[in-house]
PDB file of C-alpha atoms in Angstrom:
ATOM      1  CA  MET A 228      -2.335 356.389 162.001  1.00 54.00           C
ATOM      2  CA  THR A 229      -4.169 354.960 159.053  1.00 67.00           C
ATOM      3  CA  VAL A 230      -3.188 353.313 155.823  1.00 75.00           C
ATOM      4  CA  ASP A 231      -4.308 354.392 152.390  1.00 80.00           C
ATOM      5  CA  TYR A 232      -4.587 350.974 150.755  1.00 83.00           C
ATOM      6  CA  SER A 233      -5.120 352.521 147.333  1.00 82.00           C
ATOM      7  CA  THR A 234      -1.434 353.572 147.342  1.00 83.00           C
ATOM      8  CA  LEU A 235      -0.075 350.158 148.284  1.00 84.00           C
ATOM      9  CA  PRO A 236       1.261 347.607 145.759  1.00 83.00           C
ATOM     10  CA  GLN A 237      -1.445 345.741 143.855  1.00 90.00           C
ATOM     11  CA  HIS A 238       0.616 342.799 142.629  1.00 94.00           C
ATOM     12  CA  LYS A 239      -0.292 339.166 142.300  1.00 95.00           C
ATOM     13  CA  ILE A 240       2.197 337.244 144.384  1.00 96.00           C
ATOM     14  CA  LEU A 241       2.205 333.524 145.175  1.00 97.00           C
ATOM     15  CA  CYS A 242       3.848 332.230 148.343  1.00 97.00           C
ATOM     16  CA  ILE A 243       4.464 328.535 147.750  1.00 98.00           C
ATOM     17  CA  ASP A 244       5.280 326.219 150.648  1.00 98.00           C
ATOM     18  CA  MET A 245       6.260 322.589 150.103  1.00 97.00           C
ATOM     19  CA  LYS A 246       4.520 320.676 152.886  1.00 96.00           C
ATOM     20  CA  SER A 247       6.945 319.003 155.304  1.00 96.00           C
ATOM     21  CA  PHE A 248       9.498 319.109 152.494  1.00 98.00           C
ATOM     22  CA  TYR A 249      12.262 316.862 153.842  1.00 97.00           C
ATOM     23  CA  ALA A 250       9.787 314.280 155.124  1.00 98.00           C
ATOM     24  CA  SER A 251       7.752 314.389 151.901  1.00 98.00           C
ATOM     25  CA  CYS A 252      10.857 313.938 149.743  1.00 98.00           C
ATOM     26  CA  SER A 253      11.981 311.001 151.867  1.00 98.00           C
ATOM     27  CA  ALA A 254       8.539 309.456 151.683  1.00 98.00           C
ATOM     28  CA  VAL A 255       8.449 309.692 147.874  1.00 98.00           C
ATOM     29  CA  MET A 256      11.936 308.189 147.636  1.00 97.00           C
ATOM     30  CA  MET A 257      10.685 305.255 149.742  1.00 97.00           C
ATOM     31  CA  GLY A 258       7.567 304.806 147.573  1.00 97.00           C
ATOM     32  CA  LEU A 259       5.205 306.122 150.227  1.00 98.00           C
ATOM     33  CA  ASP A 260       2.397 308.667 150.114  1.00 97.00           C
ATOM     34  CA  PRO A 261       3.811 311.789 151.862  1.00 97.00           C
ATOM     35  CA  LEU A 262       0.353 312.787 153.109  1.00 97.00           C
ATOM     36  CA  GLU A 263      -0.570 309.376 154.529  1.00 97.00           C
ATOM     37  CA  CYS A 264       2.612 307.868 155.966  1.00 98.00           C
ATOM     38  CA  HIS A 265       3.949 308.440 159.479  1.00 98.00           C
ATOM     39  CA  LEU A 266       7.582 309.397 158.781  1.00 98.00           C
ATOM     40  CA  ALA A 267      10.256 311.324 160.645  1.00 97.00           C
ATOM     41  CA  VAL A 268      13.607 312.448 159.300  1.00 98.00           C
ATOM     42  CA  VAL A 269      16.132 312.040 162.103  1.00 97.00           C
ATOM     43  CA  GLY A 270      19.789 313.021 161.873  1.00 90.00           C
ATOM     44  CA  ASP A 271      21.321 310.332 164.109  1.00 90.00           C
ATOM     45  CA  GLN A 272      19.086 307.389 164.943  1.00 92.00           C
ATOM     46  CA  GLU A 273      21.683 306.039 167.380  1.00 91.00           C
ATOM     47  CA  ARG A 274      21.226 309.004 169.753  1.00 94.00           C
ATOM     48  CA  GLN A 275      17.909 309.245 171.599  1.00 94.00           C
ATOM     49  CA  GLY A 276      18.421 313.000 171.909  1.00 94.00           C
ATOM     50  CA  SER A 277      18.774 313.456 168.160  1.00 96.00           C
ATOM     51  CA  ILE A 278      16.530 316.133 166.633  1.00 96.00           C
ATOM     52  CA  VAL A 279      13.629 315.410 164.315  1.00 97.00           C
ATOM     53  CA  LEU A 280      14.541 317.419 161.220  1.00 96.00           C
ATOM     54  CA  ALA A 281      11.115 316.900 159.590  1.00 97.00           C
ATOM     55  CA  ALA A 282       7.886 315.122 160.307  1.00 97.00           C
ATOM     56  CA  SER A 283       5.201 314.103 157.853  1.00 98.00           C
ATOM     57  CA  PRO A 284       1.748 315.720 158.159  1.00 96.00           C
ATOM     58  CA  ARG A 285       0.164 312.507 159.487  1.00 97.00           C
ATOM     59  CA  LEU A 286       2.930 312.055 162.082  1.00 98.00           C
ATOM     60  CA  LYS A 287       2.230 315.584 163.281  1.00 97.00           C
ATOM     61  CA  LYS A 288      -1.528 315.049 163.361  1.00 96.00           C
ATOM     62  CA  ASP A 289      -1.735 311.521 164.800  1.00 97.00           C
ATOM     63  CA  PHE A 290       1.213 311.546 167.187  1.00 97.00           C
ATOM     64  CA  GLY A 291       1.941 315.229 167.827  1.00 96.00           C
ATOM     65  CA  ILE A 292       5.556 314.889 166.684  1.00 96.00           C
ATOM     66  CA  LYS A 293       6.826 318.073 165.087  1.00 93.00           C
ATOM     67  CA  THR A 294      10.077 319.355 163.621  1.00 93.00           C
ATOM     68  CA  GLY A 295      12.445 320.010 166.495  1.00 94.00           C
ATOM     69  CA  ALA A 296      11.214 317.179 168.672  1.00 96.00           C
ATOM     70  CA  ARG A 297      13.674 314.583 169.982  1.00 97.00           C
ATOM     71  CA  LEU A 298      13.991 310.974 168.919  1.00 96.00           C
ATOM     72  CA  PHE A 299      13.033 309.738 172.395  1.00 96.00           C
ATOM     73  CA  GLU A 300       9.706 311.538 172.059  1.00 96.00           C
ATOM     74  CA  ILE A 301       8.665 309.382 169.083  1.00 97.00           C
ATOM     75  CA  PRO A 302       6.445 306.497 170.260  1.00 96.00           C
ATOM     76  CA  LYS A 303       7.470 302.917 169.542  1.00 94.00           C
ATOM     77  CA  ASP A 304       4.736 302.333 167.001  1.00 96.00           C
ATOM     78  CA  PRO A 305       5.113 300.017 164.001  1.00 96.00           C
ATOM     79  CA  ARG A 306       3.428 302.586 161.755  1.00 97.00           C
ATOM     80  CA  ILE A 307       6.200 305.126 162.313  1.00 97.00           C
ATOM     81  CA  ILE A 308       9.112 305.111 159.851  1.00 97.00           C
ATOM     82  CA  LEU A 309      12.472 306.770 160.575  1.00 97.00           C
ATOM     83  CA  ALA A 310      14.463 308.083 157.631  1.00 97.00           C
ATOM     84  CA  GLU A 311      17.995 309.409 157.392  1.00 96.00           C
ATOM     85  CA  PRO A 312      18.369 312.931 155.974  1.00 97.00           C
ATOM     86  CA  LYS A 313      19.446 313.215 152.324  1.00 96.00           C
ATOM     87  CA  MET A 314      20.351 316.903 152.207  1.00 96.00           C
ATOM     88  CA  ALA A 315      22.009 316.834 148.795  1.00 97.00           C
ATOM     89  CA  THR A 316      18.877 315.221 147.332  1.00 97.00           C
ATOM     90  CA  TYR A 317      16.555 317.699 149.044  1.00 97.00           C
ATOM     91  CA  ILE A 318      18.531 320.633 147.620  1.00 97.00           C
ATOM     92  CA  ARG A 319      18.565 319.075 144.141  1.00 98.00           C
ATOM     93  CA  ILE A 320      14.774 318.605 144.261  1.00 98.00           C
ATOM     94  CA  SER A 321      14.351 322.183 145.470  1.00 98.00           C
ATOM     95  CA  THR A 322      16.386 323.398 142.494  1.00 97.00           C
ATOM     96  CA  GLU A 323      14.252 321.332 140.115  1.00 98.00           C
ATOM     97  CA  ILE A 324      11.094 322.829 141.660  1.00 98.00           C
ATOM     98  CA  THR A 325      12.453 326.325 141.010  1.00 97.00           C
ATOM     99  CA  ARG A 326      13.011 325.337 137.387  1.00 97.00           C
ATOM    100  CA  LEU A 327       9.345 324.383 137.218  1.00 97.00           C
ATOM    101  CA  PHE A 328       8.458 327.932 138.319  1.00 97.00           C
ATOM    102  CA  HIS A 329      10.482 329.251 135.383  1.00 96.00           C
ATOM    103  CA  ARG A 330       7.839 327.847 133.049  1.00 96.00           C
ATOM    104  CA  TYR A 331       5.513 330.566 134.283  1.00 96.00           C
ATOM    105  CA  VAL A 332       7.699 333.577 135.132  1.00 96.00           C
ATOM    106  CA  PRO A 333      11.251 334.826 134.449  1.00 95.00           C
ATOM    107  CA  LYS A 334      14.046 334.331 136.956  1.00 93.00           C
ATOM    108  CA  GLU A 335      13.792 337.839 138.360  1.00 93.00           C
ATOM    109  CA  ALA A 336      10.155 337.235 139.333  1.00 95.00           C
ATOM    110  CA  ILE A 337      11.135 334.378 141.688  1.00 95.00           C
ATOM    111  CA  HIS A 338      12.355 334.966 145.249  1.00 94.00           C
ATOM    112  CA  THR A 339      13.572 331.814 147.014  1.00 93.00           C
ATOM    113  CA  TYR A 340      12.763 332.356 150.704  1.00 93.00           C
ATOM    114  CA  SER A 341      14.106 328.985 151.873  1.00 94.00           C
ATOM    115  CA  VAL A 342      14.730 325.494 150.508  1.00 96.00           C
ATOM    116  CA  ASP A 343      10.997 324.732 150.737  1.00 96.00           C
ATOM    117  CA  GLU A 344       9.334 328.126 150.291  1.00 97.00           C
ATOM    118  CA  SER A 345       9.322 330.646 147.439  1.00 96.00           C
ATOM    119  CA  PHE A 346       7.573 333.815 146.326  1.00 96.00           C
ATOM    120  CA  ILE A 347       6.573 334.257 142.674  1.00 96.00           C
ATOM    121  CA  LYS A 348       5.367 337.561 141.209  1.00 96.00           C
ATOM    122  CA  ILE A 349       2.999 336.597 138.433  1.00 96.00           C
ATOM    123  CA  ASP A 350       1.754 340.045 137.311  1.00 93.00           C
ATOM    124  CA  GLY A 351       2.936 339.520 133.755  1.00 88.00           C
ATOM    125  CA  ALA A 352       1.863 335.901 133.522  1.00 93.00           C
ATOM    126  CA  THR A 353      -1.867 336.208 134.028  1.00 90.00           C
ATOM    127  CA  GLY A 354      -2.469 337.064 130.367  1.00 90.00           C
ATOM    128  CA  LEU A 355      -0.839 333.793 129.347  1.00 92.00           C
ATOM    129  CA  TRP A 356      -1.945 331.356 132.023  1.00 94.00           C
ATOM    130  CA  GLY A 357      -5.113 332.769 133.613  1.00 95.00           C
ATOM    131  CA  ASP A 358      -5.830 334.485 136.897  1.00 96.00           C
ATOM    132  CA  ALA A 359      -3.728 334.032 140.024  1.00 97.00           C
ATOM    133  CA  PHE A 360      -5.830 331.206 141.427  1.00 97.00           C
ATOM    134  CA  THR A 361      -5.683 329.332 138.092  1.00 97.00           C
ATOM    135  CA  ILE A 362      -1.885 329.685 137.973  1.00 98.00           C
ATOM    136  CA  ALA A 363      -1.594 328.512 141.566  1.00 98.00           C
ATOM    137  CA  ARG A 364      -3.701 325.463 140.772  1.00 98.00           C
ATOM    138  CA  LYS A 365      -1.593 324.660 137.657  1.00 98.00           C
ATOM    139  CA  ILE A 366       1.642 324.875 139.696  1.00 98.00           C
ATOM    140  CA  LYS A 367       0.207 322.785 142.512  1.00 98.00           C
ATOM    141  CA  ASP A 368      -0.992 320.133 140.095  1.00 98.00           C
ATOM    142  CA  GLU A 369       2.362 320.014 138.275  1.00 98.00           C
ATOM    143  CA  LEU A 370       4.279 319.649 141.518  1.00 98.00           C
ATOM    144  CA  GLU A 371       2.101 316.737 142.535  1.00 98.00           C
ATOM    145  CA  ARG A 372       2.237 315.106 139.100  1.00 97.00           C
ATOM    146  CA  GLU A 373       5.986 315.498 138.437  1.00 97.00           C
ATOM    147  CA  PHE A 374       7.413 315.246 141.997  1.00 98.00           C
ATOM    148  CA  GLN A 375       4.530 313.608 143.919  1.00 98.00           C
ATOM    149  CA  LEU A 376       5.060 316.416 146.464  1.00 98.00           C
ATOM    150  CA  PRO A 377       2.235 318.359 148.133  1.00 98.00           C
ATOM    151  CA  CYS A 378       2.280 322.100 148.571  1.00 98.00           C
ATOM    152  CA  ALA A 379       0.144 324.997 149.800  1.00 98.00           C
ATOM    153  CA  ILE A 380      -0.074 328.370 148.054  1.00 98.00           C
ATOM    154  CA  GLY A 381      -1.058 331.735 149.479  1.00 98.00           C
ATOM    155  CA  ILE A 382      -1.893 334.607 147.108  1.00 98.00           C
ATOM    156  CA  GLY A 383      -1.667 338.270 148.023  1.00 97.00           C
ATOM    157  CA  PRO A 384      -1.100 341.789 146.654  1.00 96.00           C
ATOM    158  CA  ASN A 385       2.291 341.956 148.405  1.00 94.00           C
ATOM    159  CA  MET A 386       4.742 339.423 149.792  1.00 93.00           C
ATOM    160  CA  LEU A 387       3.588 339.838 153.389  1.00 94.00           C
ATOM    161  CA  LEU A 388      -0.117 339.196 152.694  1.00 96.00           C
ATOM    162  CA  ALA A 389       0.788 336.263 150.472  1.00 96.00           C
ATOM    163  CA  LYS A 390       2.843 334.804 153.347  1.00 96.00           C
ATOM    164  CA  LEU A 391       0.146 335.480 155.944  1.00 96.00           C
ATOM    165  CA  CYS A 392      -2.507 334.011 153.650  1.00 97.00           C
ATOM    166  CA  LEU A 393      -0.343 330.907 153.274  1.00 98.00           C
ATOM    167  CA  ASP A 394       0.240 330.443 156.995  1.00 96.00           C
ATOM    168  CA  LEU A 395      -3.234 331.303 158.232  1.00 97.00           C
ATOM    169  CA  GLU A 396      -5.515 329.881 155.520  1.00 97.00           C
ATOM    170  CA  ALA A 397      -3.855 328.173 152.559  1.00 98.00           C
ATOM    171  CA  LYS A 398      -2.063 325.560 154.679  1.00 96.00           C
ATOM    172  CA  LYS A 399      -5.525 324.303 155.630  1.00 95.00           C
ATOM    173  CA  LYS A 400      -7.247 324.728 152.248  1.00 96.00           C
ATOM    174  CA  GLY A 401      -4.385 324.119 149.787  1.00 97.00           C
ATOM    175  CA  ILE A 402      -4.834 327.404 147.942  1.00 98.00           C
ATOM    176  CA  ALA A 403      -6.232 330.692 149.254  1.00 98.00           C
ATOM    177  CA  GLU A 404      -6.120 334.358 148.250  1.00 98.00           C
ATOM    178  CA  TRP A 405      -6.185 337.501 150.386  1.00 97.00           C
ATOM    179  CA  THR A 406      -6.666 341.114 149.365  1.00 96.00           C
ATOM    180  CA  TYR A 407      -6.325 344.261 151.478  1.00 95.00           C
ATOM    181  CA  GLU A 408     -10.041 343.928 152.212  1.00 94.00           C
ATOM    182  CA  ASP A 409      -9.250 340.723 154.103  1.00 95.00           C
ATOM    183  CA  VAL A 410      -6.865 342.389 156.566  1.00 95.00           C
ATOM    184  CA  GLU A 411      -9.594 343.525 158.949  1.00 94.00           C
ATOM    185  CA  LYS A 412     -11.820 340.480 158.376  1.00 95.00           C
ATOM    186  CA  LYS A 413      -9.190 337.752 158.641  1.00 97.00           C
ATOM    187  CA  LEU A 414      -5.886 339.075 159.954  1.00 97.00           C
ATOM    188  CA  TRP A 415      -7.109 341.319 162.761  1.00 96.00           C
ATOM    189  CA  LYS A 416      -8.883 338.497 164.573  1.00 96.00           C
ATOM    190  CA  VAL A 417      -5.686 336.428 164.907  1.00 97.00           C
ATOM    191  CA  SER A 418      -4.880 335.559 168.526  1.00 97.00           C
ATOM    192  CA  PRO A 419      -2.594 334.567 170.167  1.00 97.00           C
ATOM    193  CA  LEU A 420      -0.251 336.991 168.486  1.00 97.00           C
ATOM    194  CA  SER A 421       2.484 334.373 168.015  1.00 96.00           C
ATOM    195  CA  GLU A 422       0.294 332.707 165.366  1.00 95.00           C
ATOM    196  CA  MET A 423       1.212 335.641 163.079  1.00 94.00           C
ATOM    197  CA  TRP A 424       4.423 335.451 161.103  1.00 91.00           C
ATOM    198  CA  GLY A 425       7.128 337.671 162.614  1.00 88.00           C
ATOM    199  CA  ILE A 426       5.912 337.654 166.227  1.00 95.00           C
ATOM    200  CA  GLY A 427       7.696 335.293 168.599  1.00 94.00           C
ATOM    201  CA  ARG A 428       6.738 334.281 172.109  1.00 95.00           C
ATOM    202  CA  ARG A 429       8.880 336.910 173.807  1.00 96.00           C
ATOM    203  CA  VAL A 430       7.465 339.802 171.764  1.00 96.00           C
ATOM    204  CA  GLU A 431       3.977 338.351 172.280  1.00 97.00           C
ATOM    205  CA  ARG A 432       4.428 338.478 176.086  1.00 97.00           C
ATOM    206  CA  THR A 433       5.599 342.091 175.888  1.00 97.00           C
ATOM    207  CA  LEU A 434       2.647 343.079 173.720  1.00 98.00           C
ATOM    208  CA  ASN A 435       0.273 341.288 176.095  1.00 98.00           C
ATOM    209  CA  ARG A 436       1.629 343.344 178.991  1.00 97.00           C
ATOM    210  CA  MET A 437       0.784 346.430 176.909  1.00 97.00           C
ATOM    211  CA  GLY A 438      -2.814 345.215 176.623  1.00 97.00           C
ATOM    212  CA  ILE A 439      -2.424 343.959 173.037  1.00 98.00           C
ATOM    213  CA  PHE A 440      -3.814 340.440 172.510  1.00 98.00           C
ATOM    214  CA  THR A 441      -5.048 340.449 168.886  1.00 98.00           C
ATOM    215  CA  VAL A 442      -3.557 341.667 165.592  1.00 97.00           C
ATOM    216  CA  GLY A 443      -6.440 344.154 165.351  1.00 97.00           C
ATOM    217  CA  GLN A 444      -5.483 345.699 168.688  1.00 97.00           C
ATOM    218  CA  LEU A 445      -1.904 345.941 167.476  1.00 97.00           C
ATOM    219  CA  ALA A 446      -3.049 347.653 164.247  1.00 95.00           C
ATOM    220  CA  ARG A 447      -5.019 350.226 166.264  1.00 94.00           C
ATOM    221  CA  TYR A 448      -2.321 350.856 168.855  1.00 95.00           C
ATOM    222  CA  ASP A 449      -0.510 354.200 168.999  1.00 94.00           C
ATOM    223  CA  LEU A 450       2.479 353.968 166.657  1.00 92.00           C
ATOM    224  CA  ASP A 451       4.569 356.421 168.686  1.00 94.00           C
ATOM    225  CA  LYS A 452       4.238 354.148 171.725  1.00 95.00           C
ATOM    226  CA  LEU A 453       5.204 351.098 169.663  1.00 95.00           C
ATOM    227  CA  GLU A 454       8.249 352.950 168.379  1.00 94.00           C
ATOM    228  CA  ALA A 455       9.202 354.037 171.903  1.00 95.00           C
ATOM    229  CA  LYS A 456       8.960 350.434 173.129  1.00 96.00           C
ATOM    230  CA  PHE A 457      10.440 348.519 170.208  1.00 95.00           C
ATOM    231  CA  GLY A 458      12.274 351.069 168.047  1.00 94.00           C
ATOM    232  CA  VAL A 459      12.181 350.289 164.326  1.00 90.00           C
ATOM    233  CA  MET A 460      10.645 346.936 165.178  1.00 93.00           C
ATOM    234  CA  GLY A 461       7.595 348.860 166.437  1.00 94.00           C
ATOM    235  CA  ASN A 462       7.150 350.232 162.903  1.00 90.00           C
ATOM    236  CA  GLN A 463       7.513 346.740 161.499  1.00 91.00           C
ATOM    237  CA  LEU A 464       4.956 345.284 163.925  1.00 94.00           C
ATOM    238  CA  TYR A 465       2.429 347.994 163.057  1.00 93.00           C
ATOM    239  CA  HIS A 466       2.831 347.716 159.296  1.00 89.00           C
ATOM    240  CA  HIS A 467       2.652 343.936 159.400  1.00 93.00           C
ATOM    241  CA  ALA A 468      -0.571 344.227 161.412  1.00 95.00           C
ATOM    242  CA  VAL A 469      -2.154 346.464 158.776  1.00 93.00           C
ATOM    243  CA  GLY A 470      -0.966 344.256 155.903  1.00 92.00           C
ATOM    244  CA  GLY A 471       1.219 346.947 154.402  1.00 84.00           C
ATOM    245  CA  GLY A 472       4.085 344.703 153.344  1.00 72.00           C
ATOM    246  CA  PHE A 473       7.554 343.727 154.537  1.00 61.00           C
ATOM    247  CA  ILE A 474       9.652 346.386 156.222  1.00 44.00           C
ATOM    248  CA  ARG A 475      11.470 347.377 152.994  1.00 47.00           C
ATOM    249  CA  ASP A 476       8.124 348.021 151.292  1.00 46.00           C
ATOM    250  CA  TRP A 477       5.947 349.958 153.697  1.00 35.00           C
ATOM    251  CA  ARG A 478       7.607 353.319 154.328  1.00 37.00           C
ATOM    252  CA  PRO A 479       6.141 355.163 151.279  1.00 37.00           C
ATOM    253  CA  TYR A 480       2.648 353.779 151.832  1.00 37.00           C
ATOM    254  CA  TYR A 481       1.307 355.253 155.069  1.00 38.00           C
ATOM    255  CA  ARG A 482       0.275 358.619 156.341  1.00 37.00           C
ATOM    256  CA  ARG A 483      -0.593 360.062 159.711  1.00 35.00           C
ATOM    257  CA  THR A 484      -4.054 361.362 160.336  1.00 34.00           C
ATOM    258  CA  ASN A 485      -5.577 363.174 163.317  1.00 26.00           C
TER     259      ASN A 485
END
């Protein structure tokens, strides 16, 4: 199995992730810097077993507290601030952020993936605003200026590569761009497999038992055997590994070779 990348979509797609969105929104509402404060959004501060709904980047880095942790796991440190969730406000801010995207592209070019993550197809906007990286920088700057909220942006030729670029590089750099040429150089070296979007711990363990420990090994594995083991999910795993796009996109774009 091989992929003819020349037949795959050659779009310019931004995957925009609002960093620690709930925690960042709460920090701004409290007059704090969302990138510097140690803040956790906790549903019920009276219950020690209450779940941390969001943690600021510094809380994650300095104390190891992540979304999904429990209140009792948060150290008793005077630097740490606990905030109650303001879901209606978070949703309103998310809606306003989407309106900001409308300045660059029409409604049909925006796909809201979650309250804090969106895809934007900017193919028709580059003639007006500049190349993809320039547009990403403009959007990032406007989000910081108008909402005081940080974000990371991955750029790719399809939604999958934009998402993988976001998760694996842009979240560290702020903005990054991947092309199909980056699949072998950047994606195939990813290990453990659960670091890749779409592969959970259980699937990772199964793949490891099959001798697959990197995304590159998954991309080179026999597709028939993946299908036999995982069914349609085997197709999905393979096409994600070669950067071919989300499952609804990849079927027309591959061919078998001897």
